[in-house]
Amino acid sequence: MRGIIFATQKNSTSLNNLLIHQKERIAYISPGERTNRDKEAIFFRRAVKLSLCHGACSEVDSDTEAVAGKGFKLGCISCKMRPEVEASATVNWYFKAKGEAEFAHIYNYDEEGPHIVDERFEERVDWNGSKRSQDIQDASIYLFNVTFNDSGTYSCHFHRLLTYEFYEYQTVVSKLVHLKVVAKATRGTASIVSEVMMYVSIIGLQAWLYIEMVYCFRKISAAGEEALRESANAEYLAIASESKDNCAGVQVAE
């Protein structure tokens, strides 16, 4: 009993010494090591904040066919290679109609907001891209009351300033949209194929369901007939046994 108490006291003393040594080690961290740990903590907090605040960016091509008299969205998306890098951007849209040789500046969007430059698009263009942020990755615009004169090539330019810890870096990204204006909407090949596949899938599922119903019905019917036959056989055997017993009783009585 004394040996157990002594061993317990010894283990408790060792644990206390270990805790004291660990506290002393934490208390005497060198300034350089403490600075590195602070930097790691700041980087981790920033990474978590960026991952929560910024969604995934995907560059999708714009539609290229608009219907006269209706609205149309000119898509233009340019994603950053490194989402965690702080950035600011301004956007400029240019337009070259059919038969023209040069692009004309029609629209600008910067930290002060949107500006329509070309009179042909006055009160017909609305910003449809990134909102409440200078870090613009979606520079789409929306055209109201599209006309046949809007057919042509549109050029979207991103002027992006990437801000790193010790320097800044400027990039320019441009994208082209070849717009065709038609009187009536035409269905694309992909739309037709998808609709055909939808109907084929529906018909196939209905056929499979019908086959399953027939199979289950036949299986249930066969099981019911088998049960009826077994019941009839059991009843026949019971009647035969009862008749045999009655005959034996009559013979004994005689």
Coordinates of C-alpha atoms in Angstrom, one line a residue, residues 1-128:
M1 CA 0.0 0.0 0.0
R2 CA 2.9 2.4 0.8
G3 CA 4.5 1.5 -2.5
I4 CA 1.4 2.5 -4.4
I5 CA 1.1 5.8 -2.6
F6 CA 4.7 6.5 -3.2
A7 CA 4.4 5.8 -6.9
T8 CA 1.4 8.0 -7.2
Q9 CA 3.1 10.9 -5.5
K10 CA 6.1 10.4 -7.7
N11 CA 4.0 10.5 -10.9
S12 CA 2.2 13.6 -9.7
T13 CA 5.5 15.4 -9.0
S14 CA 6.8 14.5 -12.5
L15 CA 3.7 15.8 -14.1
N16 CA 3.9 19.1 -12.1
N17 CA 7.6 19.5 -13.1
L18 CA 6.6 18.9 -16.8
L19 CA 3.9 21.6 -16.7
I20 CA 6.3 24.1 -15.0
H21 CA 9.0 23.4 -17.7
Q22 CA 6.4 23.9 -20.5
K23 CA 5.2 27.2 -19.0
E24 CA 8.8 28.4 -18.7
R25 CA 9.5 27.4 -22.3
I26 CA 6.4 29.4 -23.5
A27 CA 7.4 32.4 -21.4
Y28 CA 10.9 32.6 -22.8
I29 CA 10.0 32.4 -26.6
S30 CA 12.5 34.5 -28.5
P31 CA 11.3 37.7 -30.2
G32 CA 12.1 36.4 -33.7
E33 CA 10.1 33.2 -33.1
R34 CA 7.2 35.1 -31.6
T35 CA 7.2 37.4 -34.7
N36 CA 7.1 34.4 -37.0
R37 CA 4.2 32.9 -35.1
D38 CA 2.4 36.3 -35.3
K39 CA 2.8 36.4 -39.1
E40 CA 1.6 32.8 -39.4
A41 CA -1.5 33.7 -37.3
I42 CA -2.2 36.8 -39.4
F43 CA -1.8 34.9 -42.7
F44 CA -4.1 32.1 -41.4
R45 CA -6.8 34.7 -40.4
R46 CA -6.6 36.4 -43.8
A47 CA -6.9 33.1 -45.6
V48 CA -9.9 32.1 -43.6
K49 CA -11.5 35.5 -44.2
L50 CA -10.9 35.4 -48.0
S51 CA -12.2 31.9 -48.2
L52 CA -15.4 33.0 -46.5
C53 CA -15.9 36.2 -48.4
H54 CA -14.9 35.3 -52.0
G55 CA -16.9 32.7 -53.9
A56 CA -15.5 30.6 -56.7
C57 CA -15.0 32.4 -60.0
S58 CA -15.6 30.7 -63.3
E59 CA -15.0 32.2 -66.8
V60 CA -18.1 31.6 -68.9
D61 CA -18.4 32.8 -72.5
S62 CA -21.1 35.3 -73.4
D63 CA -24.1 34.5 -75.5
T64 CA -23.8 35.8 -79.0
E65 CA -27.3 36.0 -80.4
A66 CA -29.8 38.7 -79.4
V67 CA -33.4 39.4 -80.4
A68 CA -34.3 42.8 -81.8
G69 CA -36.5 44.8 -79.4
K70 CA -35.5 42.8 -76.3
G71 CA -32.8 43.0 -73.7
F72 CA -29.5 41.2 -73.9
K73 CA -26.6 40.5 -71.5
L74 CA -23.1 41.0 -72.8
G75 CA -21.0 38.7 -70.6
C76 CA -17.4 39.4 -69.7
I77 CA -15.6 37.6 -66.8
S78 CA -11.9 37.6 -65.9
C79 CA -10.9 35.6 -62.8
K80 CA -7.8 36.3 -60.8
M81 CA -5.2 33.5 -60.8
R82 CA -4.8 34.0 -57.0
P83 CA -8.0 34.9 -55.3
E84 CA -6.2 35.8 -52.0
V85 CA -4.4 38.7 -53.6
E86 CA -6.0 42.1 -53.1
A87 CA -6.8 43.9 -56.3
S88 CA -8.8 46.8 -57.9
A89 CA -9.9 47.1 -61.5
T90 CA -11.5 49.4 -64.0
V91 CA -13.5 48.2 -67.0
N92 CA -13.8 49.7 -70.5
W93 CA -16.1 48.5 -73.2
Y94 CA -15.5 49.1 -76.9
F95 CA -17.8 48.5 -79.9
K96 CA -17.1 48.0 -83.6
A97 CA -20.2 47.8 -85.8
K98 CA -20.3 45.9 -89.1
G99 CA -18.4 47.8 -91.8
E100 CA -16.4 49.9 -89.4
A101 CA -12.7 49.7 -89.1
E102 CA -12.0 50.8 -85.6
F103 CA -13.5 50.3 -82.1
A104 CA -15.3 53.1 -80.4
H105 CA -15.3 53.6 -76.6
I106 CA -18.8 53.2 -75.4
Y107 CA -18.7 52.4 -71.6
N108 CA -16.5 52.8 -68.6
Y109 CA -16.8 51.5 -65.0
D110 CA -14.4 52.6 -62.2
E111 CA -14.4 53.4 -58.5
E112 CA -16.8 56.4 -59.3
G113 CA -19.3 54.2 -61.0
P114 CA -20.6 53.7 -64.6
H115 CA -20.2 56.1 -67.4
I116 CA -21.8 55.8 -70.9
V117 CA -19.4 57.4 -73.4
D118 CA -21.1 56.7 -76.7
E119 CA -24.4 58.5 -77.4
R120 CA -25.7 55.5 -79.4
F121 CA -26.0 53.6 -76.1
E122 CA -27.3 56.5 -73.9
E123 CA -29.8 55.1 -71.4
R124 CA -29.6 51.7 -73.0
V125 CA -26.7 50.2 -71.0
D126 CA -26.8 49.0 -67.4
W127 CA -24.0 47.5 -65.3
N128 CA -24.6 43.8 -64.6

